[in-house]
mmCIF file with all atom_site columns, C-alpha atoms in Angstrom:
data_model
loop_
_atom_site.group_PDB
_atom_site.id
_atom_site.type_symbol
_atom_site.label_atom_id
_atom_site.label_alt_id
_atom_site.label_comp_id
_atom_site.label_asym_id
_atom_site.label_entity_id
_atom_site.label_seq_id
_atom_site.pdbx_PDB_ins_code
_atom_site.Cartn_x
_atom_site.Cartn_y
_atom_site.Cartn_z
_atom_site.occupancy
_atom_site.B_iso_or_equiv
_atom_site.pdbx_formal_charge
_atom_site.auth_seq_id
_atom_site.auth_comp_id
_atom_site.auth_asym_id
_atom_site.auth_atom_id
_atom_site.pdbx_PDB_model_num
ATOM 1   C CA . ASP P 1 1   ? -16.680 -6.322  3.520   1.00 0.00 ? 1   ASP P CA 1
ATOM 2   C CA . GLN P 1 2   ? -14.772 -3.722  2.380   1.00 0.00 ? 2   GLN P CA 1
ATOM 3   C CA . GLN P 1 3   ? -14.010 -0.727  4.611   1.00 0.00 ? 3   GLN P CA 1
ATOM 4   C CA . VAL P 1 4   ? -12.468 1.810   2.287   1.00 0.00 ? 4   VAL P CA 1
ATOM 5   C CA . LYS P 1 5   ? -14.136 1.836   -0.988  1.00 0.00 ? 5   LYS P CA 1
ATOM 6   C CA . GLN P 1 6   ? -12.926 3.184   -4.463  1.00 0.00 ? 6   GLN P CA 1
ATOM 7   C CA . ASN P 1 7   ? -16.146 3.273   -6.534  1.00 0.00 ? 7   ASN P CA 1
ATOM 8   C CA . SER P 1 8   ? -15.117 3.752   -9.389  1.00 0.00 ? 8   SER P CA 1
ATOM 9   C CA . PRO P 1 9   ? -12.564 1.544   -11.179 1.00 0.00 ? 9   PRO P CA 1
ATOM 10  C CA . SER P 1 10  ? -11.398 4.004   -13.621 1.00 0.00 ? 10  SER P CA 1
ATOM 11  C CA . LEU P 1 11  ? -11.598 7.276   -14.989 1.00 0.00 ? 11  LEU P CA 1
ATOM 12  C CA . SER P 1 12  ? -10.866 8.878   -18.075 1.00 0.00 ? 12  SER P CA 1
ATOM 13  C CA . VAL P 1 13  ? -10.055 12.941  -18.350 1.00 0.00 ? 13  VAL P CA 1
ATOM 14  C CA . GLN P 1 14  ? -8.614  15.156  -20.881 1.00 0.00 ? 14  GLN P CA 1
ATOM 15  C CA . GLU P 1 15  ? -5.368  16.734  -20.429 1.00 0.00 ? 15  GLU P CA 1
ATOM 16  C CA . GLY P 1 16  ? -5.219  19.868  -18.937 1.00 0.00 ? 16  GLY P CA 1
ATOM 17  C CA . ARG P 1 17  ? -8.881  19.778  -17.167 1.00 0.00 ? 17  ARG P CA 1
ATOM 18  C CA . ILE P 1 18  ? -9.592  18.479  -13.353 1.00 0.00 ? 18  ILE P CA 1
ATOM 19  C CA . SER P 1 19  ? -9.450  14.828  -12.508 1.00 0.00 ? 19  SER P CA 1
ATOM 20  C CA . ILE P 1 20  ? -11.212 13.937  -9.561  1.00 0.00 ? 20  ILE P CA 1
ATOM 21  C CA . LEU P 1 21  ? -10.703 10.922  -7.232  1.00 0.00 ? 21  LEU P CA 1
ATOM 22  C CA . ASN P 1 22  ? -12.986 9.290   -4.685  1.00 0.00 ? 22  ASN P CA 1
ATOM 23  C CA . CYS P 1 23  ? -13.002 6.965   -1.969  1.00 0.00 ? 23  CYS P CA 1
ATOM 24  C CA . ASP P 1 24  ? -15.655 6.319   0.670   1.00 0.00 ? 24  ASP P CA 1
ATOM 25  C CA . TYR P 1 25  ? -14.548 4.575   4.073   1.00 0.00 ? 25  TYR P CA 1
ATOM 26  C CA . THR P 1 26  ? -17.101 3.354   6.890   1.00 0.00 ? 26  THR P CA 1
ATOM 27  C CA . ASN P 1 27  ? -14.411 2.919   9.836   1.00 0.00 ? 27  ASN P CA 1
ATOM 28  C CA . SER P 1 28  ? -14.970 6.193   11.687  1.00 0.00 ? 28  SER P CA 1
ATOM 29  C CA . MET P 1 29  ? -11.837 4.972   13.647  1.00 0.00 ? 29  MET P CA 1
ATOM 30  C CA . PHE P 1 30  ? -9.860  5.833   10.901  1.00 0.00 ? 30  PHE P CA 1
ATOM 31  C CA . ASP P 1 31  ? -7.787  8.392   11.986  1.00 0.00 ? 31  ASP P CA 1
ATOM 32  C CA . TYR P 1 32  ? -5.495  9.191   8.830   1.00 0.00 ? 32  TYR P CA 1
ATOM 33  C CA . PHE P 1 33  ? -5.982  9.228   5.093   1.00 0.00 ? 33  PHE P CA 1
ATOM 34  C CA . LEU P 1 34  ? -3.646  8.655   2.363   1.00 0.00 ? 34  LEU P CA 1
ATOM 35  C CA . TRP P 1 35  ? -3.507  8.419   -1.284  1.00 0.00 ? 35  TRP P CA 1
ATOM 36  C CA . TYR P 1 36  ? -0.698  6.200   -3.508  1.00 0.00 ? 36  TYR P CA 1
ATOM 37  C CA . LYS P 1 37  ? 0.297   6.564   -6.501  1.00 0.00 ? 37  LYS P CA 1
ATOM 38  C CA . LYS P 1 38  ? 0.962   3.027   -9.258  1.00 0.00 ? 38  LYS P CA 1
ATOM 39  C CA . TYR P 1 39  ? 2.364   2.050   -12.500 1.00 0.00 ? 39  TYR P CA 1
ATOM 40  C CA . PRO P 1 40  ? 2.492   -0.496  -13.590 1.00 0.00 ? 40  PRO P CA 1
ATOM 41  C CA . ALA P 1 41  ? 5.731   -2.957  -12.464 1.00 0.00 ? 41  ALA P CA 1
ATOM 42  C CA . GLU P 1 42  ? 6.069   -0.891  -9.454  1.00 0.00 ? 42  GLU P CA 1
ATOM 43  C CA . GLY P 1 43  ? 5.144   0.050   -5.614  1.00 0.00 ? 43  GLY P CA 1
ATOM 44  C CA . PRO P 1 44  ? 2.214   2.138   -4.640  1.00 0.00 ? 44  PRO P CA 1
ATOM 45  C CA . THR P 1 45  ? 4.132   5.724   -4.064  1.00 0.00 ? 45  THR P CA 1
ATOM 46  C CA . PHE P 1 46  ? 3.009   7.836   -1.571  1.00 0.00 ? 46  PHE P CA 1
ATOM 47  C CA . LEU P 1 47  ? 1.612   11.122  -2.864  1.00 0.00 ? 47  LEU P CA 1
ATOM 48  C CA . ILE P 1 48  ? -0.632  13.213  -0.564  1.00 0.00 ? 48  ILE P CA 1
ATOM 49  C CA . SER P 1 49  ? -2.161  12.433  2.747   1.00 0.00 ? 49  SER P CA 1
ATOM 50  C CA . ILE P 1 50  ? -4.541  13.940  5.196   1.00 0.00 ? 50  ILE P CA 1
ATOM 51  C CA . SER P 1 51  ? -5.441  14.292  9.364   1.00 0.00 ? 51  SER P CA 1
ATOM 52  C CA . SER P 1 52  ? -8.726  13.172  10.023  1.00 0.00 ? 52  SER P CA 1
ATOM 53  C CA . ILE P 1 53  ? -8.723  16.620  12.303  1.00 0.00 ? 53  ILE P CA 1
ATOM 54  C CA . LYS P 1 54  ? -8.223  18.403  9.166   1.00 0.00 ? 54  LYS P CA 1
ATOM 55  C CA . ASP P 1 55  ? -10.788 18.991  5.822   1.00 0.00 ? 55  ASP P CA 1
ATOM 56  C CA . LYS P 1 56  ? -8.196  19.449  3.130   1.00 0.00 ? 56  LYS P CA 1
ATOM 57  C CA . ASN P 1 57  ? -4.416  19.753  2.532   1.00 0.00 ? 57  ASN P CA 1
ATOM 58  C CA . GLU P 1 58  ? -3.150  20.373  -0.798  1.00 0.00 ? 58  GLU P CA 1
ATOM 59  C CA . ASP P 1 59  ? 0.563   20.157  -2.396  1.00 0.00 ? 59  ASP P CA 1
ATOM 60  C CA . GLY P 1 60  ? 0.656   21.624  -5.284  1.00 0.00 ? 60  GLY P CA 1
ATOM 61  C CA . ARG P 1 61  ? -1.302  20.046  -7.999  1.00 0.00 ? 61  ARG P CA 1
ATOM 62  C CA . PHE P 1 62  ? -3.166  17.741  -5.586  1.00 0.00 ? 62  PHE P CA 1
ATOM 63  C CA . THR P 1 63  ? -5.485  17.971  -3.058  1.00 0.00 ? 63  THR P CA 1
ATOM 64  C CA . VAL P 1 64  ? -7.453  16.308  -1.067  1.00 0.00 ? 64  VAL P CA 1
ATOM 65  C CA . PHE P 1 65  ? -10.517 16.620  0.333   1.00 0.00 ? 65  PHE P CA 1
ATOM 66  C CA . LEU P 1 66  ? -12.044 15.414  3.470   1.00 0.00 ? 66  LEU P CA 1
ATOM 67  C CA . ASN P 1 67  ? -15.345 15.073  5.020   1.00 0.00 ? 67  ASN P CA 1
ATOM 68  C CA . LYS P 1 68  ? -15.978 12.957  7.876   1.00 0.00 ? 68  LYS P CA 1
ATOM 69  C CA . SER P 1 69  ? -19.394 13.202  8.422   1.00 0.00 ? 69  SER P CA 1
ATOM 70  C CA . ALA P 1 70  ? -19.723 11.684  4.518   1.00 0.00 ? 70  ALA P CA 1
ATOM 71  C CA . LYS P 1 71  ? -17.135 9.233   5.294   1.00 0.00 ? 71  LYS P CA 1
ATOM 72  C CA . HIS P 1 72  ? -15.783 10.543  2.028   1.00 0.00 ? 72  HIS P CA 1
ATOM 73  C CA . LEU P 1 73  ? -12.480 11.855  0.734   1.00 0.00 ? 73  LEU P CA 1
ATOM 74  C CA . SER P 1 74  ? -11.154 12.711  -2.685  1.00 0.00 ? 74  SER P CA 1
ATOM 75  C CA . LEU P 1 75  ? -8.843  13.724  -4.684  1.00 0.00 ? 75  LEU P CA 1
ATOM 76  C CA . HIS P 1 76  ? -8.055  16.364  -7.565  1.00 0.00 ? 76  HIS P CA 1
ATOM 77  C CA . ILE P 1 77  ? -5.808  16.907  -9.749  1.00 0.00 ? 77  ILE P CA 1
ATOM 78  C CA . VAL P 1 78  ? -5.247  20.258  -11.526 1.00 0.00 ? 78  VAL P CA 1
ATOM 79  C CA . PRO P 1 79  ? -4.453  19.950  -13.909 1.00 0.00 ? 79  PRO P CA 1
ATOM 80  C CA . SER P 1 80  ? -4.419  16.626  -15.262 1.00 0.00 ? 80  SER P CA 1
ATOM 81  C CA . GLN P 1 81  ? -1.245  15.789  -16.830 1.00 0.00 ? 81  GLN P CA 1
ATOM 82  C CA . PRO P 1 82  ? -0.516  12.874  -19.280 1.00 0.00 ? 82  PRO P CA 1
ATOM 83  C CA . GLY P 1 83  ? 1.867   11.378  -16.647 1.00 0.00 ? 83  GLY P CA 1
ATOM 84  C CA . ASP P 1 84  ? -0.555  11.430  -14.106 1.00 0.00 ? 84  ASP P CA 1
ATOM 85  C CA . SER P 1 85  ? -2.005  7.743   -15.780 1.00 0.00 ? 85  SER P CA 1
ATOM 86  C CA . ALA P 1 86  ? -2.093  5.273   -13.306 1.00 0.00 ? 86  ALA P CA 1
ATOM 87  C CA . VAL P 1 87  ? -3.926  3.969   -11.334 1.00 0.00 ? 87  VAL P CA 1
ATOM 88  C CA . TYR P 1 88  ? -4.720  5.457   -7.741  1.00 0.00 ? 88  TYR P CA 1
ATOM 89  C CA . PHE P 1 89  ? -5.572  3.877   -4.341  1.00 0.00 ? 89  PHE P CA 1
ATOM 90  C CA . CYS P 1 90  ? -6.848  5.636   -1.764  1.00 0.00 ? 90  CYS P CA 1
ATOM 91  C CA . ALA P 1 91  ? -5.692  4.244   1.691   1.00 0.00 ? 91  ALA P CA 1
ATOM 92  C CA . ALA P 1 92  ? -6.579  4.449   5.494   1.00 0.00 ? 92  ALA P CA 1
ATOM 93  C CA . ARG P 1 93  ? -4.995  3.788   9.284   1.00 0.00 ? 93  ARG P CA 1
ATOM 94  C CA . ILE P 1 94  ? -6.437  2.410   12.210  1.00 0.00 ? 94  ILE P CA 1
ATOM 95  C CA . LEU P 1 95  ? -4.778  2.826   15.306  1.00 0.00 ? 95  LEU P CA 1
ATOM 96  C CA . ASP P 1 96  ? -3.921  -0.503  16.797  1.00 0.00 ? 96  ASP P CA 1
ATOM 97  C CA . GLY P 1 97  ? -6.093  -0.336  20.261  1.00 0.00 ? 97  GLY P CA 1
ATOM 98  C CA . TYR P 1 98  ? -3.078  -0.120  22.466  1.00 0.00 ? 98  TYR P CA 1
ATOM 99  C CA . GLY P 1 99  ? -3.487  3.713   23.532  1.00 0.00 ? 99  GLY P CA 1
ATOM 100 C CA . GLY P 1 100 ? -0.916  4.137   20.998  1.00 0.00 ? 100 GLY P CA 1
ATOM 101 C CA . SER P 1 101 ? -0.062  6.271   17.454  1.00 0.00 ? 101 SER P CA 1
ATOM 102 C CA . GLN P 1 102 ? 0.687   3.066   15.350  1.00 0.00 ? 102 GLN P CA 1
ATOM 103 C CA . GLY P 1 103 ? -1.393  1.195   12.984  1.00 0.00 ? 103 GLY P CA 1
ATOM 104 C CA . ASN P 1 104 ? -2.111  -0.553  10.139  1.00 0.00 ? 104 ASN P CA 1
ATOM 105 C CA . LEU P 1 105 ? -2.615  0.414   6.040   1.00 0.00 ? 105 LEU P CA 1
ATOM 106 C CA . ILE P 1 106 ? -6.263  -0.227  4.886   1.00 0.00 ? 106 ILE P CA 1
ATOM 107 C CA . PHE P 1 107 ? -6.232  0.055   0.828   1.00 0.00 ? 107 PHE P CA 1
ATOM 108 C CA . GLY P 1 108 ? -9.416  0.614   -1.661  1.00 0.00 ? 108 GLY P CA 1
ATOM 109 C CA . LYS P 1 109 ? -9.538  -0.788  -4.831  1.00 0.00 ? 109 LYS P CA 1
ATOM 110 C CA . GLY P 1 110 ? -7.956  1.877   -6.816  1.00 0.00 ? 110 GLY P CA 1
ATOM 111 C CA . THR P 1 111 ? -8.525  3.630   -9.776  1.00 0.00 ? 111 THR P CA 1
ATOM 112 C CA . LYS P 1 112 ? -7.159  3.477   -12.651 1.00 0.00 ? 112 LYS P CA 1
ATOM 113 C CA . LEU P 1 113 ? -6.724  7.388   -13.811 1.00 0.00 ? 113 LEU P CA 1
ATOM 114 C CA . SER P 1 114 ? -6.312  7.697   -17.902 1.00 0.00 ? 114 SER P CA 1
ATOM 115 C CA . VAL P 1 115 ? -5.209  11.325  -19.092 1.00 0.00 ? 115 VAL P CA 1
ATOM 116 C CA . LYS P 1 116 ? -5.275  12.061  -22.189 1.00 0.00 ? 116 LYS P CA 1
ATOM 117 C CA . PRO P 1 117 ? -3.477  14.614  -24.802 1.00 0.00 ? 117 PRO P CA 1
ATOM 118 C CA . ASP K 2 1   ? 18.409  6.699   -1.205  1.00 0.00 ? 21  ASP K CA 1
ATOM 119 C CA . THR K 2 2   ? 14.432  6.514   -0.964  1.00 0.00 ? 22  THR K CA 1
ATOM 120 C CA . GLU K 2 3   ? 13.926  2.940   -2.527  1.00 0.00 ? 23  GLU K CA 1
ATOM 121 C CA . VAL K 2 4   ? 13.167  -0.387  -1.322  1.00 0.00 ? 24  VAL K CA 1
ATOM 122 C CA . THR K 2 5   ? 14.459  -2.910  -3.249  1.00 0.00 ? 25  THR K CA 1
ATOM 123 C CA . GLN K 2 6   ? 12.917  -6.738  -3.651  1.00 0.00 ? 26  GLN K CA 1
ATOM 124 C CA . THR K 2 7   ? 13.720  -9.661  -5.659  1.00 0.00 ? 27  THR K CA 1
ATOM 125 C CA . PRO K 2 8   ? 13.269  -11.520 -7.144  1.00 0.00 ? 28  PRO K CA 1
ATOM 126 C CA . LYS K 2 9   ? 10.975  -9.415  -9.441  1.00 0.00 ? 29  LYS K CA 1
ATOM 127 C CA . HIS K 2 10  ? 9.490   -12.577 -11.319 1.00 0.00 ? 30  HIS K CA 1
ATOM 128 C CA . LEU K 2 11  ? 9.012   -16.340 -9.384  1.00 0.00 ? 31  LEU K CA 1
ATOM 129 C CA . VAL K 2 12  ? 7.417   -19.349 -10.806 1.00 0.00 ? 32  VAL K CA 1
ATOM 130 C CA . MET K 2 13  ? 7.698   -22.108 -8.323  1.00 0.00 ? 33  MET K CA 1
ATOM 131 C CA . GLY K 2 14  ? 5.896   -25.510 -7.646  1.00 0.00 ? 34  GLY K CA 1
ATOM 132 C CA . MET K 2 15  ? 3.927   -27.068 -4.997  1.00 0.00 ? 35  MET K CA 1
ATOM 133 C CA . THR K 2 16  ? 6.730   -28.650 -3.372  1.00 0.00 ? 36  THR K CA 1
ATOM 134 C CA . ASN K 2 17  ? 9.087   -26.423 -3.905  1.00 0.00 ? 37  ASN K CA 1
ATOM 135 C CA . LYS K 2 18  ? 10.409  -23.579 -1.265  1.00 0.00 ? 38  LYS K CA 1
ATOM 136 C CA . LYS K 2 19  ? 11.601  -19.959 -2.284  1.00 0.00 ? 39  LYS K CA 1
ATOM 137 C CA . SER K 2 20  ? 11.819  -17.030 -0.385  1.00 0.00 ? 40  SER K CA 1
ATOM 138 C CA . LEU K 2 21  ? 11.584  -13.683 -1.904  1.00 0.00 ? 41  LEU K CA 1
ATOM 139 C CA . LYS K 2 22  ? 13.881  -10.513 -0.646  1.00 0.00 ? 42  LYS K CA 1
ATOM 140 C CA . CYS K 2 23  ? 13.351  -7.069  0.684   1.00 0.00 ? 43  CYS K CA 1
ATOM 141 C CA . GLU K 2 24  ? 15.788  -4.583  1.158   1.00 0.00 ? 44  GLU K CA 1
ATOM 142 C CA . GLN K 2 25  ? 15.889  -0.548  2.526   1.00 0.00 ? 45  GLN K CA 1
ATOM 143 C CA . HIS K 2 26  ? 18.899  1.677   3.553   1.00 0.00 ? 46  HIS K CA 1
ATOM 144 C CA . MET K 2 27  ? 16.691  4.392   4.576   1.00 0.00 ? 47  MET K CA 1
ATOM 145 C CA . GLY K 2 28  ? 17.181  3.575   8.146   1.00 0.00 ? 48  GLY K CA 1
ATOM 146 C CA . HIS K 2 29  ? 14.123  2.739   8.728   1.00 0.00 ? 49  HIS K CA 1
ATOM 147 C CA . ARG K 2 30  ? 12.630  0.198   11.669  1.00 0.00 ? 50  ARG K CA 1
ATOM 148 C CA . ALA K 2 31  ? 9.872   -0.854  9.972   1.00 0.00 ? 51  ALA K CA 1
ATOM 149 C CA . MET K 2 32  ? 9.114   -3.114  7.150   1.00 0.00 ? 52  MET K CA 1
ATOM 150 C CA . TYR K 2 33  ? 6.173   -4.796  6.172   1.00 0.00 ? 53  TYR K CA 1
ATOM 151 C CA . TRP K 2 34  ? 4.600   -7.322  3.604   1.00 0.00 ? 54  TRP K CA 1
ATOM 152 C CA . TYR K 2 35  ? 1.371   -7.523  1.736   1.00 0.00 ? 55  TYR K CA 1
ATOM 153 C CA . LYS K 2 36  ? -0.280  -9.335  -0.701  1.00 0.00 ? 56  LYS K CA 1
ATOM 154 C CA . GLN K 2 37  ? -2.401  -8.022  -3.610  1.00 0.00 ? 57  GLN K CA 1
ATOM 155 C CA . LYS K 2 38  ? -4.615  -10.359 -6.128  1.00 0.00 ? 58  LYS K CA 1
ATOM 156 C CA . ALA K 2 39  ? -5.082  -8.836  -10.006 1.00 0.00 ? 59  ALA K CA 1
ATOM 157 C CA . LYS K 2 40  ? -7.818  -6.195  -9.076  1.00 0.00 ? 60  LYS K CA 1
ATOM 158 C CA . LYS K 2 41  ? -8.041  -6.429  -5.030  1.00 0.00 ? 61  LYS K CA 1
ATOM 159 C CA . PRO K 2 42  ? -6.082  -3.298  -3.120  1.00 0.00 ? 62  PRO K CA 1
ATOM 160 C CA . PRO K 2 43  ? -2.946  -4.722  -1.210  1.00 0.00 ? 63  PRO K CA 1
ATOM 161 C CA . GLU K 2 44  ? -3.119  -6.555  1.982   1.00 0.00 ? 64  GLU K CA 1
ATOM 162 C CA . LEU K 2 45  ? -1.268  -6.819  4.955   1.00 0.00 ? 65  LEU K CA 1
ATOM 163 C CA . MET K 2 46  ? -0.123  -10.123 5.931   1.00 0.00 ? 66  MET K CA 1
ATOM 164 C CA . PHE K 2 47  ? 3.112   -9.106  8.360   1.00 0.00 ? 67  PHE K CA 1
ATOM 165 C CA . VAL K 2 48  ? 4.747   -6.024  9.993   1.00 0.00 ? 68  VAL K CA 1
ATOM 166 C CA . TYR K 2 49  ? 8.437   -6.404  11.870  1.00 0.00 ? 69  TYR K CA 1
ATOM 167 C CA . SER K 2 50  ? 8.630   -3.473  13.971  1.00 0.00 ? 70  SER K CA 1
ATOM 168 C CA . TYR K 2 51  ? 13.111  -2.505  15.235  1.00 0.00 ? 71  TYR K CA 1
ATOM 169 C CA . GLU K 2 52  ? 13.348  -6.527  13.698  1.00 0.00 ? 72  GLU K CA 1
ATOM 170 C CA . LYS K 2 53  ? 10.510  -7.702  15.963  1.00 0.00 ? 73  LYS K CA 1
ATOM 171 C CA . LEU K 2 54  ? 7.439   -10.176 14.608  1.00 0.00 ? 74  LEU K CA 1
ATOM 172 C CA . SER K 2 55  ? 5.036   -7.014  15.317  1.00 0.00 ? 75  SER K CA 1
ATOM 173 C CA . ILE K 2 56  ? 1.386   -7.624  13.074  1.00 0.00 ? 76  ILE K CA 1
ATOM 174 C CA . ASN K 2 57  ? 0.711   -11.134 11.597  1.00 0.00 ? 77  ASN K CA 1
ATOM 175 C CA . GLU K 2 58  ? -2.548  -10.946 10.089  1.00 0.00 ? 78  GLU K CA 1
ATOM 176 C CA . SER K 2 59  ? -3.276  -14.468 10.119  1.00 0.00 ? 79  SER K CA 1
ATOM 177 C CA . VAL K 2 60  ? -1.479  -15.531 7.156   1.00 0.00 ? 80  VAL K CA 1
ATOM 178 C CA . PRO K 2 61  ? -0.668  -19.671 6.859   1.00 0.00 ? 81  PRO K CA 1
ATOM 179 C CA . SER K 2 62  ? 2.085   -20.827 7.965   1.00 0.00 ? 82  SER K CA 1
ATOM 180 C CA . ARG K 2 63  ? 3.374   -22.072 4.616   1.00 0.00 ? 83  ARG K CA 1
ATOM 181 C CA . PHE K 2 64  ? 4.428   -17.890 4.545   1.00 0.00 ? 84  PHE K CA 1
ATOM 182 C CA . SER K 2 65  ? 7.277   -17.443 6.836   1.00 0.00 ? 85  SER K CA 1
ATOM 183 C CA . PRO K 2 66  ? 9.072   -14.038 7.463   1.00 0.00 ? 86  PRO K CA 1
ATOM 184 C CA . GLU K 2 67  ? 11.844  -13.663 8.675   1.00 0.00 ? 87  GLU K CA 1
ATOM 185 C CA . CYS K 2 68  ? 14.265  -9.637  9.428   1.00 0.00 ? 88  CYS K CA 1
ATOM 186 C CA . PRO K 2 69  ? 17.593  -10.816 9.870   1.00 0.00 ? 89  PRO K CA 1
ATOM 187 C CA . ASN K 2 70  ? 18.930  -7.334  9.902   1.00 0.00 ? 90  ASN K CA 1
ATOM 188 C CA . SER K 2 71  ? 17.458  -3.640  10.218  1.00 0.00 ? 91  SER K CA 1
ATOM 189 C CA . SER K 2 72  ? 17.474  -3.130  6.516   1.00 0.00 ? 92  SER K CA 1
ATOM 190 C CA . LEU K 2 73  ? 16.220  -6.798  5.465   1.00 0.00 ? 93  LEU K CA 1
ATOM 191 C CA . LEU K 2 74  ? 12.963  -8.821  5.055   1.00 0.00 ? 94  LEU K CA 1
ATOM 192 C CA . ASN K 2 75  ? 12.807  -12.334 3.758   1.00 0.00 ? 95  ASN K CA 1
ATOM 193 C CA . LEU K 2 76  ? 9.913   -14.093 3.167   1.00 0.00 ? 96  LEU K CA 1
ATOM 194 C CA . HIS K 2 77  ? 10.098  -18.062 2.917   1.00 0.00 ? 97  HIS K CA 1
ATOM 195 C CA . LEU K 2 78  ? 7.301   -20.045 1.258   1.00 0.00 ? 98  LEU K CA 1
ATOM 196 C CA . HIS K 2 79  ? 6.809   -23.412 1.572   1.00 0.00 ? 99  HIS K CA 1
ATOM 197 C CA . ALA K 2 80  ? 4.476   -25.950 -0.490  1.00 0.00 ? 100 ALA K CA 1
ATOM 198 C CA . LEU K 2 81  ? 2.005   -22.693 -1.920  1.00 0.00 ? 101 LEU K CA 1
ATOM 199 C CA . GLN K 2 82  ? -1.284  -23.481 -3.423  1.00 0.00 ? 102 GLN K CA 1
ATOM 200 C CA . PRO K 2 83  ? -2.240  -22.071 -6.982  1.00 0.00 ? 103 PRO K CA 1
ATOM 201 C CA . GLU K 2 84  ? -4.199  -19.681 -5.516  1.00 0.00 ? 104 GLU K CA 1
ATOM 202 C CA . ASP K 2 85  ? -1.060  -17.825 -3.572  1.00 0.00 ? 105 ASP K CA 1
ATOM 203 C CA . SER K 2 86  ? -0.274  -16.402 -7.152  1.00 0.00 ? 106 SER K CA 1
ATOM 204 C CA . ALA K 2 87  ? -0.021  -12.830 -6.204  1.00 0.00 ? 107 ALA K CA 1
ATOM 205 C CA . LEU K 2 88  ? 1.997   -9.756  -6.506  1.00 0.00 ? 108 LEU K CA 1
ATOM 206 C CA . TYR K 2 89  ? 3.574   -9.345  -3.151  1.00 0.00 ? 109 TYR K CA 1
ATOM 207 C CA . LEU K 2 90  ? 4.903   -6.198  -2.313  1.00 0.00 ? 110 LEU K CA 1
ATOM 208 C CA . CYS K 2 91  ? 7.604   -5.126  0.763   1.00 0.00 ? 111 CYS K CA 1
ATOM 209 C CA . ALA K 2 92  ? 6.965   -1.416  2.370   1.00 0.00 ? 112 ALA K CA 1
ATOM 210 C CA . SER K 2 93  ? 9.084   0.043   4.951   1.00 0.00 ? 113 SER K CA 1
ATOM 211 C CA . SER K 2 94  ? 8.445   3.445   6.824   1.00 0.00 ? 114 SER K CA 1
ATOM 212 C CA . PRO K 2 95  ? 10.536  5.469   9.221   1.00 0.00 ? 115 PRO K CA 1
ATOM 213 C CA . SER K 2 96  ? 8.567   3.442   12.393  1.00 0.00 ? 116 SER K CA 1
ATOM 214 C CA . ARG K 2 97  ? 4.926   2.530   12.715  1.00 0.00 ? 117 ARG K CA 1
ATOM 215 C CA . ASP K 2 98  ? 3.827   5.625   13.343  1.00 0.00 ? 118 ASP K CA 1
ATOM 216 C CA . ILE K 2 99  ? 0.756   6.521   12.482  1.00 0.00 ? 119 ILE K CA 1
ATOM 217 C CA . LEU K 2 100 ? 2.067   9.519   10.226  1.00 0.00 ? 120 LEU K CA 1
ATOM 218 C CA . ASP K 2 101 ? 4.926   7.333   9.032   1.00 0.00 ? 121 ASP K CA 1
ATOM 219 C CA . GLU K 2 102 ? 4.417   7.159   5.155   1.00 0.00 ? 122 GLU K CA 1
ATOM 220 C CA . GLN K 2 103 ? 5.579   4.340   3.760   1.00 0.00 ? 123 GLN K CA 1
ATOM 221 C CA . TYR K 2 104 ? 7.543   3.311   0.959   1.00 0.00 ? 124 TYR K CA 1
ATOM 222 C CA . PHE K 2 105 ? 6.989   0.242   -1.168  1.00 0.00 ? 125 PHE K CA 1
ATOM 223 C CA . GLY K 2 106 ? 9.085   -1.666  -3.379  1.00 0.00 ? 126 GLY K CA 1
ATOM 224 C CA . PRO K 2 107 ? 7.918   -2.355  -7.175  1.00 0.00 ? 127 PRO K CA 1
ATOM 225 C CA . GLY K 2 108 ? 6.699   -6.187  -6.195  1.00 0.00 ? 128 GLY K CA 1
ATOM 226 C CA . THR K 2 109 ? 7.406   -9.954  -6.754  1.00 0.00 ? 129 THR K CA 1
ATOM 227 C CA . ARG K 2 110 ? 5.068   -11.684 -8.993  1.00 0.00 ? 130 ARG K CA 1
ATOM 228 C CA . LEU K 2 111 ? 4.797   -15.099 -7.905  1.00 0.00 ? 131 LEU K CA 1
ATOM 229 C CA . THR K 2 112 ? 2.985   -17.503 -9.368  1.00 0.00 ? 132 THR K CA 1
ATOM 230 C CA . VAL K 2 113 ? 2.477   -21.326 -8.100  1.00 0.00 ? 133 VAL K CA 1
ATOM 231 C CA . THR K 2 114 ? 1.907   -24.359 -10.545 1.00 0.00 ? 134 THR K CA 1
#
């Protein structure tokens, strides 16, 4: 029973165009969301995050949008570059239930982005 | 230095072997994590250490035994593994277990159990 879902296993985009990666979640207790990028033979690298109290966070070419009512977030990459080709993981953190701010990451399955020159 | 290193990169072991995976970071992080990732699946949390104490054990079989000898090192001792334990084992660290601290991942150890 997946709590974080990335329903598109792959996405192909032309260089210079927008890449939109989608992520849905089921647990309304998630309080913080992150995107990680993973190249082959490397571990995931943190890209951008968003707190559940916000609906948008922007960092250079990367923007994450959060729609809490729809339990949906998306990562926009504009403009896309060939070096962006990688697997993108959506992750969510849930509070550990002790009233503190500690949490564990729950990952989606990932979406493989290919940016063609 | 924002790097988490893991050794070895690849490991092939038989079901009767004992081996260890090692993870190291020198960022002063006080939380360290072991994840397991099977092909085309998301990383799944196995263990969390916070200030060198085991904080989370996600019902992992006892054939996996974590150890945190100091704040920079995290080991995963393997004994009597099964072929289905073959996977990529990822180590990560973060400044603390605070929800806002991002986790830095190592490149992983590709484990094959024969």
